[in-house]
PDB file of C-alpha atoms in Angstrom:
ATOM      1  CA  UNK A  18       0.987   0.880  18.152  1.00 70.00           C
ATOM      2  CA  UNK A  19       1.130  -2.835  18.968  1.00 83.00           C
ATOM      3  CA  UNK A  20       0.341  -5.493  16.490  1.00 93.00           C
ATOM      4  CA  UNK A  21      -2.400  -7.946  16.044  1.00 97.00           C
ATOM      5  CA  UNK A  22      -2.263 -10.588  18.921  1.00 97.00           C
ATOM      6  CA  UNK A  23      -3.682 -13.927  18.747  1.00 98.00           C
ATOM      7  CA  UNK A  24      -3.811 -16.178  21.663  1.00 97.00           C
ATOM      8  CA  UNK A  25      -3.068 -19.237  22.171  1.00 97.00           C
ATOM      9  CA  UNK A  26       0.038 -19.667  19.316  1.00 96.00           C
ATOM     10  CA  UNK A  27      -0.544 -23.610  19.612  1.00 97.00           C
ATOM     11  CA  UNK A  28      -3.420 -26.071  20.615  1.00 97.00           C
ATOM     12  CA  UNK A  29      -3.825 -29.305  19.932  1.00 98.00           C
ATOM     13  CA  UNK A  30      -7.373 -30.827  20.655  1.00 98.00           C
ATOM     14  CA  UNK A  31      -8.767 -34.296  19.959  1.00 98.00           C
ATOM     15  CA  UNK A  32     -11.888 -34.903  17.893  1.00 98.00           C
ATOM     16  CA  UNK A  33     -15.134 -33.588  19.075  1.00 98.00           C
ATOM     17  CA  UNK A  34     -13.933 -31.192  21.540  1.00 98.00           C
ATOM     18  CA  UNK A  35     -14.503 -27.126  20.817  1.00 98.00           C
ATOM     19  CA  UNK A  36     -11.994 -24.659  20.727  1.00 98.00           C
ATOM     20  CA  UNK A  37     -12.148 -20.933  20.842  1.00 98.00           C
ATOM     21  CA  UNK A  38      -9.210 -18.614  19.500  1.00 98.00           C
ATOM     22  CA  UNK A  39      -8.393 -15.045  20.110  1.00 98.00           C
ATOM     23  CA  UNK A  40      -7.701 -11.813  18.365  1.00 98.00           C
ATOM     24  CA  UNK A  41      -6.877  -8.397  19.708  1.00 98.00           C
ATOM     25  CA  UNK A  42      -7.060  -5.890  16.641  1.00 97.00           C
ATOM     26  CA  UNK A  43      -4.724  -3.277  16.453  1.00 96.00           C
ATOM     27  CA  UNK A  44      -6.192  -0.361  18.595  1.00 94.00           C
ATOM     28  CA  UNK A  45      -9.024   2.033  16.421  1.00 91.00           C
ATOM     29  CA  UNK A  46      -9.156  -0.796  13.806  1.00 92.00           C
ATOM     30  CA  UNK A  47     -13.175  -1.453  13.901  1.00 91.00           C
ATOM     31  CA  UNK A  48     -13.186  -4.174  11.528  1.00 92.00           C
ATOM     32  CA  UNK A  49     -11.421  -8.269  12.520  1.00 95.00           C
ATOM     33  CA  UNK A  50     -11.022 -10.923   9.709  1.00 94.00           C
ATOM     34  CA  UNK A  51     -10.405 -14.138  10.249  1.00 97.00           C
ATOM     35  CA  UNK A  52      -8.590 -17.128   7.718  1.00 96.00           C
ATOM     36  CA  UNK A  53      -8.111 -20.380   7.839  1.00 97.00           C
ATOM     37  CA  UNK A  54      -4.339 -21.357   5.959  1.00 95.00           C
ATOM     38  CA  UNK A  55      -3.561 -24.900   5.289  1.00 94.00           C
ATOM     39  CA  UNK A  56      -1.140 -26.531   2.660  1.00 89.00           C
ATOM     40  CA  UNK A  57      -4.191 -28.168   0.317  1.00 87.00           C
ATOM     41  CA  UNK A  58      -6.568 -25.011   0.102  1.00 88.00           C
ATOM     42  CA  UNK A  59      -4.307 -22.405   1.131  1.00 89.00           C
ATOM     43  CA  UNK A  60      -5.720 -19.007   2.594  1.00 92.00           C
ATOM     44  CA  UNK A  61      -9.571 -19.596   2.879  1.00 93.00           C
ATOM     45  CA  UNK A  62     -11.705 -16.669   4.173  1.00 93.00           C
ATOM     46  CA  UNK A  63     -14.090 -17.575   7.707  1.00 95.00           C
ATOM     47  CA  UNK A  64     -15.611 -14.498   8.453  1.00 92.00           C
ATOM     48  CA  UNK A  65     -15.112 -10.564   8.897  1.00 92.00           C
ATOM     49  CA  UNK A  66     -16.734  -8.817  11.732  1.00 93.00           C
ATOM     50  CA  UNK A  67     -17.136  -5.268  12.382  1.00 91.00           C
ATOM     51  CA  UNK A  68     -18.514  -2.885  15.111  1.00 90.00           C
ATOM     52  CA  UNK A  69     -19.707  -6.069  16.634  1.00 93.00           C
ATOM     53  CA  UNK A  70     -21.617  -7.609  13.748  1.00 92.00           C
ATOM     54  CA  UNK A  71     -20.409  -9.910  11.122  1.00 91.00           C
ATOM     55  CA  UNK A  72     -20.383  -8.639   7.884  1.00 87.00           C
ATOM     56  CA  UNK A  73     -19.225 -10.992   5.436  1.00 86.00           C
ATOM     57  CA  UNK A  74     -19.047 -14.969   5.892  1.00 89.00           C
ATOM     58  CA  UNK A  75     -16.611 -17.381   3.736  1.00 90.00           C
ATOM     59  CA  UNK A  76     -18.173 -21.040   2.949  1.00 90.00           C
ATOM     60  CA  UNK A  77     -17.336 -23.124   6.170  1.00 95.00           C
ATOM     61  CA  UNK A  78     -19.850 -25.262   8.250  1.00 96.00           C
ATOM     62  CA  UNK A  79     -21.798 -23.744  10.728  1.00 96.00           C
ATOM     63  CA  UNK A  80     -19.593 -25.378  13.668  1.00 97.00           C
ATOM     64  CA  UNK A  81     -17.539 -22.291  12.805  1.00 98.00           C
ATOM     65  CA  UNK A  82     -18.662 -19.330  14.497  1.00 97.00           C
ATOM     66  CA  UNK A  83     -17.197 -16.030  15.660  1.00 97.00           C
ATOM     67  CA  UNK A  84     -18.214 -12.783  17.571  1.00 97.00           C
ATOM     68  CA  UNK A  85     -16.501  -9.289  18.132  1.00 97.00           C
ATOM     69  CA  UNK A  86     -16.751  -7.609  21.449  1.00 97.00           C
ATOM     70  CA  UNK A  87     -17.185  -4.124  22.151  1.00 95.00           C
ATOM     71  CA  UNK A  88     -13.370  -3.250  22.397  1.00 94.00           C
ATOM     72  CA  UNK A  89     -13.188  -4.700  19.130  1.00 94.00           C
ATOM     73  CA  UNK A  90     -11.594  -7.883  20.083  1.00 97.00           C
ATOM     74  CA  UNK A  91     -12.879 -10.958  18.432  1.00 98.00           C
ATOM     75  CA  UNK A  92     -12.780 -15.184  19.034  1.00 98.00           C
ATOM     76  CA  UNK A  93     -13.517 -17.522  16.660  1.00 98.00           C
ATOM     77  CA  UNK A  94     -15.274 -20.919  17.569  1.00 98.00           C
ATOM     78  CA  UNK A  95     -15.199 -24.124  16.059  1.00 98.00           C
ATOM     79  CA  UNK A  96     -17.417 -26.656  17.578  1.00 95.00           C
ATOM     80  CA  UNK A  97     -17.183 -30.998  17.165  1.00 96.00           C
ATOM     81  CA  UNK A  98     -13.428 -30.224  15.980  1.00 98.00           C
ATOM     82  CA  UNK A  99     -13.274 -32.852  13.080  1.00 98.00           C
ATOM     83  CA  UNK A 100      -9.148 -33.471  11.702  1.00 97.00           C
ATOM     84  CA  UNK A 101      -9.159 -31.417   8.628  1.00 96.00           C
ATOM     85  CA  UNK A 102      -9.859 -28.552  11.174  1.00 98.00           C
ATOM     86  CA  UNK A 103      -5.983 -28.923  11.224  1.00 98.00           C
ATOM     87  CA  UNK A 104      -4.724 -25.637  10.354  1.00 97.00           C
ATOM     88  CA  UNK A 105      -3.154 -22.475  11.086  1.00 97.00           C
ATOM     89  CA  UNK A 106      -5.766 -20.300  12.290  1.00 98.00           C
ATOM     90  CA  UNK A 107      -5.180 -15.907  10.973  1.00 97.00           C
ATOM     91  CA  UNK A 108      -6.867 -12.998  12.062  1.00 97.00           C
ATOM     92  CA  UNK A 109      -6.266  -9.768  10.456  1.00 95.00           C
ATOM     93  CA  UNK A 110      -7.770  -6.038  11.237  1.00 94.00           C
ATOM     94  CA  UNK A 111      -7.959  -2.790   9.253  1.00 90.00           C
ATOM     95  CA  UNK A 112      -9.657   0.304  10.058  1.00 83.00           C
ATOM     96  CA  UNK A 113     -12.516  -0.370   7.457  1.00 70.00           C
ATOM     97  CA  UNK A 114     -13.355  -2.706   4.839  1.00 61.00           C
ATOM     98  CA  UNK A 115     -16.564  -0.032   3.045  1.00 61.00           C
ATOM     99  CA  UNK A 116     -15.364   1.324  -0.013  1.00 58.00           C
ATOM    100  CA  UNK A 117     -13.530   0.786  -3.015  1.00 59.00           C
ATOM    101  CA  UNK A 118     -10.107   2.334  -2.590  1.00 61.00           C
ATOM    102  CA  UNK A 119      -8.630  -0.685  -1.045  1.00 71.00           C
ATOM    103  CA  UNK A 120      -7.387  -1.284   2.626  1.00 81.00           C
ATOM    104  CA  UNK A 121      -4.544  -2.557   4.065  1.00 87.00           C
ATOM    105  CA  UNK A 122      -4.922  -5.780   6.751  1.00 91.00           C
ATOM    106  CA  UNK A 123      -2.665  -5.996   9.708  1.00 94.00           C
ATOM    107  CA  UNK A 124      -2.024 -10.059  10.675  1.00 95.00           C
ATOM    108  CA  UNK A 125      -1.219 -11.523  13.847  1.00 96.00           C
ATOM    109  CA  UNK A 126       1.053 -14.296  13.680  1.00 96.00           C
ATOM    110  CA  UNK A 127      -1.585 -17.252  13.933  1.00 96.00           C
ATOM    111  CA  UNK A 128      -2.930 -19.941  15.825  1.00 97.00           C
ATOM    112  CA  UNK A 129      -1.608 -23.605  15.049  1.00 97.00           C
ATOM    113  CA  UNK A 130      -4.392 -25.006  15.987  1.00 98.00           C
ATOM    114  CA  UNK A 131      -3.732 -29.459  15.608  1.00 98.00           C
ATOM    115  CA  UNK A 132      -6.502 -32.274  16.166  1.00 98.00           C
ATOM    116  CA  UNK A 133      -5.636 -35.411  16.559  1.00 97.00           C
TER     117      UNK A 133
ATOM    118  CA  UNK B   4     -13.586 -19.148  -5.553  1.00 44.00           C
ATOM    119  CA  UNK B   5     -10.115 -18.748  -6.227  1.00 48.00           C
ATOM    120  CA  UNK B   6      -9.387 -15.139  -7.712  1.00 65.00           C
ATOM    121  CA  UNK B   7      -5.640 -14.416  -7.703  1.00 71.00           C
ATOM    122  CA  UNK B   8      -3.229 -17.026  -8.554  1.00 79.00           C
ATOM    123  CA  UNK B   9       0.746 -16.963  -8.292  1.00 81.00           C
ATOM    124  CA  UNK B  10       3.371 -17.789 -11.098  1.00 80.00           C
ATOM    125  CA  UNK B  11       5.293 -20.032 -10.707  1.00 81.00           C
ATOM    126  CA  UNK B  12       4.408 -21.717  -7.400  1.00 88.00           C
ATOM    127  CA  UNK B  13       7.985 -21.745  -6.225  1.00 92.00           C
ATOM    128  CA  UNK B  14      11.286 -20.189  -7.520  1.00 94.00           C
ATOM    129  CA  UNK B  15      14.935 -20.433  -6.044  1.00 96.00           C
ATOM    130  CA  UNK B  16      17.928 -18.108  -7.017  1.00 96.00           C
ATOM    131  CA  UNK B  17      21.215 -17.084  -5.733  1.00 97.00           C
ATOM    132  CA  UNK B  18      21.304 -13.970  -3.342  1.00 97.00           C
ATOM    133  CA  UNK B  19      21.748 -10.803  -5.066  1.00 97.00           C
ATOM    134  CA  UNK B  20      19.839 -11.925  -8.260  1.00 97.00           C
ATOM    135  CA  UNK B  21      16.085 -10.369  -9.048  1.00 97.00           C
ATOM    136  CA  UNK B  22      12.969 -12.561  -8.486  1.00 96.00           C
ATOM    137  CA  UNK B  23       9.665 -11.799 -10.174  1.00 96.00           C
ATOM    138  CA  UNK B  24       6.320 -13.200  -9.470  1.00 95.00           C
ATOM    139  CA  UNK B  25       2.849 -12.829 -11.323  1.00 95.00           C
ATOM    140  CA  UNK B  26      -0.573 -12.799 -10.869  1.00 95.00           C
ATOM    141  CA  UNK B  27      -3.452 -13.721 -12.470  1.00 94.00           C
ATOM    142  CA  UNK B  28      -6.772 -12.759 -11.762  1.00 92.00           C
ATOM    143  CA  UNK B  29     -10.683 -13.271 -13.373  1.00 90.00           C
ATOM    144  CA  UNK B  30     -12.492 -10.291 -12.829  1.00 87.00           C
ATOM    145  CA  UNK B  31     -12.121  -6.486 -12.586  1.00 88.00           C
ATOM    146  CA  UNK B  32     -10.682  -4.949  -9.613  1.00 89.00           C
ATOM    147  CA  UNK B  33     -10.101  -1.480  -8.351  1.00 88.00           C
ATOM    148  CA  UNK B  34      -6.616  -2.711  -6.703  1.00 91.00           C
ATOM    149  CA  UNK B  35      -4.434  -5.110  -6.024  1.00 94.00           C
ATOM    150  CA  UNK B  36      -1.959  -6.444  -2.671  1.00 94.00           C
ATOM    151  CA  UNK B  37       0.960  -8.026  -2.387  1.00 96.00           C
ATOM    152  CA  UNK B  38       1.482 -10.046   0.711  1.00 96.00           C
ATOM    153  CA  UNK B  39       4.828 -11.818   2.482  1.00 97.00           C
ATOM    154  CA  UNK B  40       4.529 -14.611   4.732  1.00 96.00           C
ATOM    155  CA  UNK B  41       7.668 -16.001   6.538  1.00 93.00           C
ATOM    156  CA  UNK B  42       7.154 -19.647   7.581  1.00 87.00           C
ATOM    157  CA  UNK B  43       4.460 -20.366   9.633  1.00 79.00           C
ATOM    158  CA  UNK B  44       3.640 -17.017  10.253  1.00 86.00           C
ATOM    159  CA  UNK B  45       1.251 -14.050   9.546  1.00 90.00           C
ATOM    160  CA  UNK B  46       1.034 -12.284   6.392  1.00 95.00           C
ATOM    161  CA  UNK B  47       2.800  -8.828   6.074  1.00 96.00           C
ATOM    162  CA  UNK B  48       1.867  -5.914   3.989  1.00 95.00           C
ATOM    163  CA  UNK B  49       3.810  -6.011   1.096  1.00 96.00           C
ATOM    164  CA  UNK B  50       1.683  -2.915  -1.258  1.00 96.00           C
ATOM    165  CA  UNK B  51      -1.243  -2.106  -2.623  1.00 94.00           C
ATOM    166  CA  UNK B  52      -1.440  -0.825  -6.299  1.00 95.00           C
ATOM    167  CA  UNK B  53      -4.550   0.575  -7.143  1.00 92.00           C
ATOM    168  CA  UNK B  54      -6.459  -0.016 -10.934  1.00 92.00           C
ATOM    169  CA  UNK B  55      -5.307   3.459 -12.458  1.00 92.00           C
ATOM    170  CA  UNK B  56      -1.869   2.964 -11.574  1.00 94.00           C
ATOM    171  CA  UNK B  57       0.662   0.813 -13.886  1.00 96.00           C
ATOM    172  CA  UNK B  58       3.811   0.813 -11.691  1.00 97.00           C
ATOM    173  CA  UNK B  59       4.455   1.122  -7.519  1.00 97.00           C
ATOM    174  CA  UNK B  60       7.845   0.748  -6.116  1.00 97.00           C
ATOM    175  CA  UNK B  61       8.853   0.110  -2.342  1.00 96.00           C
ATOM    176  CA  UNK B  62      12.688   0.032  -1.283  1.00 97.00           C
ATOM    177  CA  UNK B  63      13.613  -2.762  -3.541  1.00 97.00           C
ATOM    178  CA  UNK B  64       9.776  -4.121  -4.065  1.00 98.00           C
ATOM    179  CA  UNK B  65       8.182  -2.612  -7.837  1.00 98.00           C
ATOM    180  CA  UNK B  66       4.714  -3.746  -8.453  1.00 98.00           C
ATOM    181  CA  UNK B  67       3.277  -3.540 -11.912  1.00 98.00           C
ATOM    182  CA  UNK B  68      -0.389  -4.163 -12.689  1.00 97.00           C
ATOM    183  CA  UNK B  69      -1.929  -4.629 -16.111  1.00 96.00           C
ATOM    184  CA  UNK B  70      -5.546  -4.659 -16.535  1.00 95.00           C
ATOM    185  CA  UNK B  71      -6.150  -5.277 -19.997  1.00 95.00           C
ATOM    186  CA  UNK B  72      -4.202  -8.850 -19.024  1.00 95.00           C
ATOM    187  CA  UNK B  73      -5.850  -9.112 -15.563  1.00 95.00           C
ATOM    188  CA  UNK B  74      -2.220  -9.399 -14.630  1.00 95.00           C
ATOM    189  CA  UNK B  75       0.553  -8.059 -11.917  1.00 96.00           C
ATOM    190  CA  UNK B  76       4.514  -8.902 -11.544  1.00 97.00           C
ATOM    191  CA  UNK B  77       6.331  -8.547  -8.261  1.00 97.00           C
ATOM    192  CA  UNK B  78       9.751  -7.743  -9.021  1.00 98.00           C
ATOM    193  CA  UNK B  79      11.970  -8.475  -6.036  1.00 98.00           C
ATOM    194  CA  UNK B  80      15.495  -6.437  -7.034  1.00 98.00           C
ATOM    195  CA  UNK B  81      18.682  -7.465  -5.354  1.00 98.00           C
ATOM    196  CA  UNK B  82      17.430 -10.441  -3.008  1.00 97.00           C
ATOM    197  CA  UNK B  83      18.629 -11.209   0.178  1.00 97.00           C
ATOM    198  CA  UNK B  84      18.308 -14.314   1.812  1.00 96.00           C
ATOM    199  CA  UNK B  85      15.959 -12.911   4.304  1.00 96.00           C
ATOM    200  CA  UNK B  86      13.575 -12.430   1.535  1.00 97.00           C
ATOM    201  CA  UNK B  87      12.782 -16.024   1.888  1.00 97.00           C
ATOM    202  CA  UNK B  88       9.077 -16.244   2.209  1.00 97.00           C
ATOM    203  CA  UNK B  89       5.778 -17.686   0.524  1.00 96.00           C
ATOM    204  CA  UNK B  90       4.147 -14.282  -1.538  1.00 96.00           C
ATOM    205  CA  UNK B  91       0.767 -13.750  -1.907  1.00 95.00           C
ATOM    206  CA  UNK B  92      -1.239 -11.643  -3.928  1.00 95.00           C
ATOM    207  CA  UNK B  93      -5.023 -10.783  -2.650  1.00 93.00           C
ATOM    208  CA  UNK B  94      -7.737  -9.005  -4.689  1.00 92.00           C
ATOM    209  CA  UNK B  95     -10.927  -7.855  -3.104  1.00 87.00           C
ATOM    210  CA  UNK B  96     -14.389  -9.087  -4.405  1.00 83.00           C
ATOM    211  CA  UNK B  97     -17.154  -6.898  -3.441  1.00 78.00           C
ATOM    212  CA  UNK B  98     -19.778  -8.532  -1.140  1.00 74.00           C
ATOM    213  CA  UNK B  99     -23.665  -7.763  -0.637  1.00 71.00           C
ATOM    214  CA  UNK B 100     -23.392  -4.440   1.498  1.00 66.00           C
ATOM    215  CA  UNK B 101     -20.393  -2.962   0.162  1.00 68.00           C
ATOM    216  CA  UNK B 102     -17.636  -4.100   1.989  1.00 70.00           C
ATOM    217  CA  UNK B 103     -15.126  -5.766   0.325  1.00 73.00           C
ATOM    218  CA  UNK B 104     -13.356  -9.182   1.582  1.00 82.00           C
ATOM    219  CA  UNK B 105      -9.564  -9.974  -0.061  1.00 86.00           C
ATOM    220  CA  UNK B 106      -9.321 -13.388  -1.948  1.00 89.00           C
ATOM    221  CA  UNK B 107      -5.916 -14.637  -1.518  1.00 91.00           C
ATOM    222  CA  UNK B 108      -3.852 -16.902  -3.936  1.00 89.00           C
ATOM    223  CA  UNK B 109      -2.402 -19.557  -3.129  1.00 89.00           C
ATOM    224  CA  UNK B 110       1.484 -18.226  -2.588  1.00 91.00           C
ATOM    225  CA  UNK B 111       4.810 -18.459  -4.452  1.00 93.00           C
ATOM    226  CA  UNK B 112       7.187 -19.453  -2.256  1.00 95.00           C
ATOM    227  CA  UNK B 113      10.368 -18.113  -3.081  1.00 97.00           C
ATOM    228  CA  UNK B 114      13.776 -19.181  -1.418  1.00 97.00           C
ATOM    229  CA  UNK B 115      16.888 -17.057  -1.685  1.00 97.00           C
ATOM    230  CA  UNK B 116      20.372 -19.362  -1.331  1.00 96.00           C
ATOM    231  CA  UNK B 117      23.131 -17.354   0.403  1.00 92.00           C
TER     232      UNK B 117
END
């Protein structure tokens, strides 16, 4: 099966503009994460979506949004880009997030995602 | 909130010697993950011990959790310098509807000298 893509790898935007990233699950995985890495607050948790709706939602502003498409592919959206948007950008799938057994995420290799 | 965090933050040793790494975390958990990340990449799958197990091994990865402590080592055996990585460990917290999301730590990064 092929991997997690994420497209673009790199953008660089200036202040105020919007961006939109990417993510193609691995196929049959229903359920997308995305993260947002950078060196001061390390791995910080934007949003999970699944069968099209999201399901959980970490503690960013509302200029970050996302949606999943019917193929399961998701984009992520971040609005009035501000600098410490700086970062590089993860999505992850797995087949399901319910339960308590514990699941396995698949990442792509990132966005790097600079504004300057 | 932070759940998992990584001791020590960074470690360097020769090739061929072991590393280990620990985790702490707060509250209960039915299991555990270990994750590699290479530089500026994604995050691989390292493995996933679950709360009734004590041990896990994988090729030359051994996983130990302890959860009386709220506590797991990752023992590295035998390091290579391709083994150079930042290691993360990630323990799910239960949200309203009954998925669960994984809380990552904030790495070890380990780097093996050839």
């Amino acid at each position: 099966k092929a991997g997690v893509t994420q497209t673009p790898r790199y953008l660089i935007k200036t202040r105020g503009q919007q961006v939109t990233l990417s993510c193609s699950p691995i196929s049959g995985h229903r359920s997308v994460s995305w993260y947002q890495q950078t060196p001061g607050q390390g791995l910080q948790f934007l949003f999970e979506y699944f069968s099209e709706t999201q399901r959980n939602k970490g503690n960013f502003p509302g200029r970050f949004s996302g949606r999943q498409f019917s193929n399961s592919r998701s984009e992520m959206n971040v609005s009035t880009l501000e600098l410490g948007d700086s970062a590089l950008y993860l999505c992850a799938s797995s087949q399901t997030t319910r339960g308590r057994g514990g699941y396995e995420q698949y990442f792509g290799p990132g966005t790097r995602l600079t504004v300057t | 909130s932070q759940q998992g965090e990584e001791d020590p933050q960074a470690l360097s040793i020769q090739e061929g010697e072991n590393a280990t790494m620990n985790c702490s975390y707060k509250t209960s958990i039915n299991n555990l993950q270990w994750y590699r990340q290479n530089s500026g990449r994604g995050l691989v799958h390292l493995i996933l011990i679950r709360s009734n197990e004590r041990e896990k091994h994988s090729g030359r990865l051994r996983v130990t959790l302890d959860t009386s402590k709220k506590s797991s080592s990752l023992l590295i055996t035998a390091s290579r310098a391709a083994d150079t990585a930042s290691y993360f460990c990630a323990t799910p917290l239960l949200t309203q509807g009954g998925s669960e999301k994984l809380v990552f730590g904030k790495g070890m990064k380990l780097t093996v000298n050839p």
